[in-house]
Short mmCIF file of C-alpha atoms and ligand atoms in Angstrom, two decimals:
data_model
loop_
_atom_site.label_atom_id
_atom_site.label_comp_id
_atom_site.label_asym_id
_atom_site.label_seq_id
_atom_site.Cartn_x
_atom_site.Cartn_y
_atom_site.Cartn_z
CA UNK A 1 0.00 0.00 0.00
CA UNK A 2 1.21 3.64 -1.16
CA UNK A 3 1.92 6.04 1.70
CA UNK A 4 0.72 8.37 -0.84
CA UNK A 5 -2.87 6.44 0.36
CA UNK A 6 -5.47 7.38 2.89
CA UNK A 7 -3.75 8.32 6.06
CA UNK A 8 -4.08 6.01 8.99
CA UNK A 9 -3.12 8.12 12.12
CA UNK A 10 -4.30 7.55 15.36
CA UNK A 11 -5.71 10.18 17.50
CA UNK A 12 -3.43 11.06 20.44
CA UNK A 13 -3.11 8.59 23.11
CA UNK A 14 -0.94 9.63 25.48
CA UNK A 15 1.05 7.70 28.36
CA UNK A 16 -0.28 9.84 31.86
CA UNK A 17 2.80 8.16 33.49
CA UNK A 18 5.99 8.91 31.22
CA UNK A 19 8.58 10.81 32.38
CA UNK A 20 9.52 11.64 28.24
CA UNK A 21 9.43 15.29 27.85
CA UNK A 22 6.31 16.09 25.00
CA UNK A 23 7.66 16.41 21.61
CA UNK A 24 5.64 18.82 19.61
CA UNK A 25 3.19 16.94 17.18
CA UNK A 26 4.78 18.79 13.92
CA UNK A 27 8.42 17.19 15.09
CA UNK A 28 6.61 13.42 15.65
CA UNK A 29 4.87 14.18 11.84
CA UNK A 30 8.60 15.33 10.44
CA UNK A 31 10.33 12.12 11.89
CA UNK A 32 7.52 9.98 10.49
CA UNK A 33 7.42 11.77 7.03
CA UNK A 34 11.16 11.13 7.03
CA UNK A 35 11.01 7.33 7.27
CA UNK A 36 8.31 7.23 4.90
CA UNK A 37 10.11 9.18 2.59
CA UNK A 38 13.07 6.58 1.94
CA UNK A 39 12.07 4.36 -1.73
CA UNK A 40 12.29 1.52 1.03
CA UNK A 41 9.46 2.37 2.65
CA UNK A 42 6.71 0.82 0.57
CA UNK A 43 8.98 -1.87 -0.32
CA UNK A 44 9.66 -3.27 3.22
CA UNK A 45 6.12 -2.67 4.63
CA UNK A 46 3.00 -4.22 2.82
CA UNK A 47 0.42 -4.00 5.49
CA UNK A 48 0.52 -6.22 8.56
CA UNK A 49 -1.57 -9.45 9.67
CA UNK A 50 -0.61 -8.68 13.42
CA UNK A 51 0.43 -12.43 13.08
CA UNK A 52 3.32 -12.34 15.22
CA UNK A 53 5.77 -14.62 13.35
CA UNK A 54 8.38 -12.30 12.92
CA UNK A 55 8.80 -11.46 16.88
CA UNK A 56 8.37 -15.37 17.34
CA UNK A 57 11.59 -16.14 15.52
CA UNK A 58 13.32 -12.75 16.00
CA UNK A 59 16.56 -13.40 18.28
CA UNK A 60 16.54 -9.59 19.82
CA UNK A 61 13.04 -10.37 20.88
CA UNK A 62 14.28 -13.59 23.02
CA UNK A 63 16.35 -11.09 24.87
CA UNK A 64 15.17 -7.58 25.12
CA UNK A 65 12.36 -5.43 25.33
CA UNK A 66 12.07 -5.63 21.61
CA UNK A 67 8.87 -7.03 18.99
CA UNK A 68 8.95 -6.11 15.48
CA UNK A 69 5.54 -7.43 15.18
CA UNK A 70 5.34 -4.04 17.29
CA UNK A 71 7.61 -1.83 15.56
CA UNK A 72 5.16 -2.92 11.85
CA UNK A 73 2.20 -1.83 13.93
CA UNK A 74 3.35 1.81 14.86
CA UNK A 75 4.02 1.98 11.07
CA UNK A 76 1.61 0.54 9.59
CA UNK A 77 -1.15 2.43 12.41
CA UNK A 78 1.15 5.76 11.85
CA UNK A 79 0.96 5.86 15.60
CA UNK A 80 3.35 8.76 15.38
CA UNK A 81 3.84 8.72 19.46
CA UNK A 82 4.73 5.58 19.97
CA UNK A 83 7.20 5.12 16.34
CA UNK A 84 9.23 8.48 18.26
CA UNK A 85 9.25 6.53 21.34
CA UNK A 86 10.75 2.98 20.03
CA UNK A 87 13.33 5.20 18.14
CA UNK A 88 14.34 6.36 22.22
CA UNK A 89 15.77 2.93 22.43
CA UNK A 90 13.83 -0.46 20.67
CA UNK A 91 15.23 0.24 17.38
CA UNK A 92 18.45 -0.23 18.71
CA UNK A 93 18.11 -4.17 19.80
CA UNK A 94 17.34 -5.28 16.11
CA UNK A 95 20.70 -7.32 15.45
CA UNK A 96 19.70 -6.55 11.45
CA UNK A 97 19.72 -10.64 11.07
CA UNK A 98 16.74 -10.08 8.39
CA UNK A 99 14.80 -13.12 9.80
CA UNK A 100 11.78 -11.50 10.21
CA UNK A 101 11.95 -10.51 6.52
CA UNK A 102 12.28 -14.34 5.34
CA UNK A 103 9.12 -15.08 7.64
CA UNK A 104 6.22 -12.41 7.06
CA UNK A 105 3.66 -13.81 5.12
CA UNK A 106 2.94 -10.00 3.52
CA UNK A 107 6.36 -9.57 2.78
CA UNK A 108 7.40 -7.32 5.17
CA UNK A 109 10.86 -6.24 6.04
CA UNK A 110 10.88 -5.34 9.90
CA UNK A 111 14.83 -5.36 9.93
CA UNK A 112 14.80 -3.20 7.12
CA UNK A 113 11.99 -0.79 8.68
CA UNK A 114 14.09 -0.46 11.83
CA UNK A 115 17.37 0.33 9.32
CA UNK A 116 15.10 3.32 7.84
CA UNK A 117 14.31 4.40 11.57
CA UNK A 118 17.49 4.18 12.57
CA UNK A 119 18.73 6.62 9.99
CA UNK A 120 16.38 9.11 10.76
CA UNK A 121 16.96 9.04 14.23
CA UNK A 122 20.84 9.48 13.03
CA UNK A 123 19.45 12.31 11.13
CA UNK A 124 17.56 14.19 13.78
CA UNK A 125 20.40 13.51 15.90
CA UNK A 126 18.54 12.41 18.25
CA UNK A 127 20.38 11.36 21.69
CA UNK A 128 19.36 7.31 21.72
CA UNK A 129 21.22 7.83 18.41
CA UNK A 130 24.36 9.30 20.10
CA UNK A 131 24.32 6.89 22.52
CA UNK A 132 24.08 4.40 20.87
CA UNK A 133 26.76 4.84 18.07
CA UNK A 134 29.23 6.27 20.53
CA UNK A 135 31.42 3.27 20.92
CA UNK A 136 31.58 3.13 17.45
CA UNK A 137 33.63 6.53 16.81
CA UNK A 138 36.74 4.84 17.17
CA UNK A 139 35.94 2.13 14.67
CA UNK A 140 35.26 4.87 12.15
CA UNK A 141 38.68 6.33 13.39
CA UNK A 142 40.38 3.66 12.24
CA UNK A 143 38.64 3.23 8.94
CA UNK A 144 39.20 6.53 7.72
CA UNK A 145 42.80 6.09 8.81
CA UNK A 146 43.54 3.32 7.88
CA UNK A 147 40.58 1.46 5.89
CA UNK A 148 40.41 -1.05 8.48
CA UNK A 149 37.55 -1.38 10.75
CA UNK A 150 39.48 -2.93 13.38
CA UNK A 151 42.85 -3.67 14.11
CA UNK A 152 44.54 -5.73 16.65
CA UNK A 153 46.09 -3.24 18.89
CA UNK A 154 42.30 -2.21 19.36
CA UNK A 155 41.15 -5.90 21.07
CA UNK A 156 42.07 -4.99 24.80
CA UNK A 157 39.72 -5.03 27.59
CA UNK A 158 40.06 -1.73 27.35
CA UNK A 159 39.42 -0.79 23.89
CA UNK A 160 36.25 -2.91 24.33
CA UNK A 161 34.70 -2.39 27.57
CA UNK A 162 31.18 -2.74 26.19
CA UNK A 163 32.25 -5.81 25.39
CA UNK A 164 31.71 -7.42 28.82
CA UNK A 165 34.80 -9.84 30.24
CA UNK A 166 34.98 -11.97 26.95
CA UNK A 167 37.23 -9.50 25.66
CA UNK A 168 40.27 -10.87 27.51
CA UNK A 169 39.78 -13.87 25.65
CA UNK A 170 42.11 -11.87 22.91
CA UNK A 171 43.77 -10.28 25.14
CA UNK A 172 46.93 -12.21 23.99
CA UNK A 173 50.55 -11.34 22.65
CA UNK A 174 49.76 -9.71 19.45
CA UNK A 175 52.51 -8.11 18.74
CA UNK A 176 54.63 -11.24 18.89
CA UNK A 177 51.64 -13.51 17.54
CA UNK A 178 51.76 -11.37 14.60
CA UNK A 179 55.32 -11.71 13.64
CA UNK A 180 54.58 -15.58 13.12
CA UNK A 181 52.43 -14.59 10.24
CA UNK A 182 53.81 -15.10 7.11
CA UNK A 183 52.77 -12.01 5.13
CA UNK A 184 55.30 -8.70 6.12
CA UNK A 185 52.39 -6.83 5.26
CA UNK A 186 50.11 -8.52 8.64
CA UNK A 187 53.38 -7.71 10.79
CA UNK A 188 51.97 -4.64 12.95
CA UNK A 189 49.02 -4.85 15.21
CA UNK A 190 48.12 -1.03 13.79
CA UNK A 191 46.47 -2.53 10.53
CA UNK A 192 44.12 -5.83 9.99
CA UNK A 193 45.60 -5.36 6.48
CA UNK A 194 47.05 -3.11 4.04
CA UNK A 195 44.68 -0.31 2.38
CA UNK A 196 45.71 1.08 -0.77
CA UNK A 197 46.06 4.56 -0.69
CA UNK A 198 43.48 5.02 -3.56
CA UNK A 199 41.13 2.95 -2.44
CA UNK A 200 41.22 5.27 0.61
CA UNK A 201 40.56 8.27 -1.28
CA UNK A 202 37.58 6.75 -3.12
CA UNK A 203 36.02 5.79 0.02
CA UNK A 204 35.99 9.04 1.11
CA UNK A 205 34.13 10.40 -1.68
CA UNK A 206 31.28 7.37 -1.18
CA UNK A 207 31.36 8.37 1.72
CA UNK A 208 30.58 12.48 1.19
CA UNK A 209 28.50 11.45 -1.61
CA UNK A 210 25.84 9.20 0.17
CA UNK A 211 26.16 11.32 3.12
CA UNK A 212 27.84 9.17 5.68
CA UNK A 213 29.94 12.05 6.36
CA UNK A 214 26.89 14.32 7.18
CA UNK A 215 25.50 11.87 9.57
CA UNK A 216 28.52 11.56 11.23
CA UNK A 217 28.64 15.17 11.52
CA UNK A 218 25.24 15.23 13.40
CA UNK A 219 25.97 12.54 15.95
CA UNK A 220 29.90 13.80 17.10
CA UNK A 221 31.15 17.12 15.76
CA UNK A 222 34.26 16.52 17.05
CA UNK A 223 35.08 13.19 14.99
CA UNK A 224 33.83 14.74 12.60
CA UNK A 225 36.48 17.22 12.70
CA UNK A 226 38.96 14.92 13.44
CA UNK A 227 38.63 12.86 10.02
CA UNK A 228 38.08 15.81 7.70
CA UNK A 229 41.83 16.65 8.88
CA UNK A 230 42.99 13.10 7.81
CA UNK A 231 41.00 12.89 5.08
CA UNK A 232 42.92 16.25 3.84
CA UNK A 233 46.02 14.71 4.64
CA UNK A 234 45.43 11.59 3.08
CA UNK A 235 43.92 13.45 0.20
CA UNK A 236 47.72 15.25 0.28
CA UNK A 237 49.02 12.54 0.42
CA UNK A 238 47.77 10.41 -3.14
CA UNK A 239 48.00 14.17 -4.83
CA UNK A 240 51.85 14.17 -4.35
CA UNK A 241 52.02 10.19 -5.28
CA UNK A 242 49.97 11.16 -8.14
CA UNK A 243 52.30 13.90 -9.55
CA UNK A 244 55.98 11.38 -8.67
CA UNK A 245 53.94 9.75 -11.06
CA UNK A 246 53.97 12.19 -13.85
CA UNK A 247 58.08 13.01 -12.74
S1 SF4 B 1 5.16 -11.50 10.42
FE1 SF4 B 1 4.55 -9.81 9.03
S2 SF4 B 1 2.30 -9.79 9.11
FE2 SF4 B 1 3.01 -11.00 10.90
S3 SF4 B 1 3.17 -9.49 12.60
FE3 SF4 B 1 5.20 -9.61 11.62
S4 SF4 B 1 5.19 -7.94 10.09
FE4 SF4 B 1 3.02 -8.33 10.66
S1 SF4 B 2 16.29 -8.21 11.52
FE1 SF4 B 2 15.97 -7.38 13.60
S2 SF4 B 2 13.77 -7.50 13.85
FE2 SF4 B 2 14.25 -8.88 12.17
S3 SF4 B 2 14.54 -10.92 13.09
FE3 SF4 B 2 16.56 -9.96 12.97
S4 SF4 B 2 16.86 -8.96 14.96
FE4 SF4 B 2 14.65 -9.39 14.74
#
């Protein structure tokens, strides 16, 4: 069904005991509009049968306060209220495992519904969004400096403390372990692997082009920052490997 359709929003039904500060009604219609917007929208949500099977064999659902049977019916219902209110924190269980997608008898994507609210609450830089993505920043760190999303000297207990105790599972001798390897190129723990310097540069300009680096902008200024200056350097850095080329 078109979003373009007959509108289906419910009449205010508010929650007399939250403690969430009121969000103005246009704000809850301009985060909705927003998902709807994306092509994906009408793709990944065909109407809903209230059915159930996705949360049934959804693995975030076995362990958090999660349903996407629930997250279909604040879309499909346009309950604008309660879509700004899973965005606080629900969205954010969805392991993107697709699942649910392989099991709805109308076709629906739920993953890929929670993927379009995720991004707008990226967008709106909303704080479940900062949160959330936090831990993250030095992942992106590393892949703009070195197109690597992680690297061994990162797997510490330190470098991972969301990970919980696991971590010290690798907490080994990598910089010795590493030596064994037999490539020279897998001989540091500051790389996973080598990143051509062109490929770098290319990235980047996926990246600016599909907005990645906006988004990123919106959730930590400062990183932000922080890789336009390496990005500039690295940028530097292929121009004057460009031009030995020419010598
Ligand atoms: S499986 Fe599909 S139809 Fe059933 S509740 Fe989930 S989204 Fe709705
Ligand atoms: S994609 Fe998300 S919502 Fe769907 S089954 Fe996997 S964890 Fe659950």
């Amino acid at each position: 069904m078109s979003h373009s359709s007959s509108s289906r929003i419910q009449e205010y039904i508010g929650d007399p005991v939250s403690e969430s500060p009121v969000v103005e009604r246009e704000k809850l219609e301009e985060i909705f509009q927003d998902i709807q917007a994306d092509l994906r929208y009408d793709h990944e949500l065909n109407g809903c049968l209230n059915c159930g099977i996705c949360t049934a064999t959804c693995p975030a659902a076995h362990y958090y306060d999660f349903s996407p049977r629930e997250i279909v019916q604040l879309l499909w219902t346009e309950n604008l209220e309660g879509i700004h209110d899973a965005m606080q924190e629900k969205i954010w269980s969805c392991a993107q495992c697709y699942t649910c997608a392989a099991r709805c008898p109308f076709g629906n994507s739920p993953g890929g519904l929670v993927m379009l609210m995720r991004e707008t609450a990226i967008k709106h830089g909303m704080q479940s969004a900062k949160d959330v993505l936090r831990p993250f920043s030095r992942v992106m760190l590393k892949l703009i400096s070195t197109g690597n999303q992680l690297s061994p000297d990162m797997i510490t207990p330190d470098g991972f403390a969301d990970w919980g105790p696991n971590v010290s599972k690798v907490d080994a001798p990598l910089t010795t372990l590493r030596q064994a390897i037999p490539m020279p190129t897998l001989h540091t723990t500051k790389t996973a692997w080598e990143v051509n310097l062109k490929t770098s540069v290319e990235l980047y300009t996926i990246w600016e082009e599909t907005g990645v680096l906006d988004s990123l902008e919106t959730i930590d200024e400062n990183l932000f920052d922080v890789i336009c200056d390496i990005m500039d350097e690295k940028r530097d850095d292929y121009d004057d490997w460009l031009d030995e080329q020419d010598d």
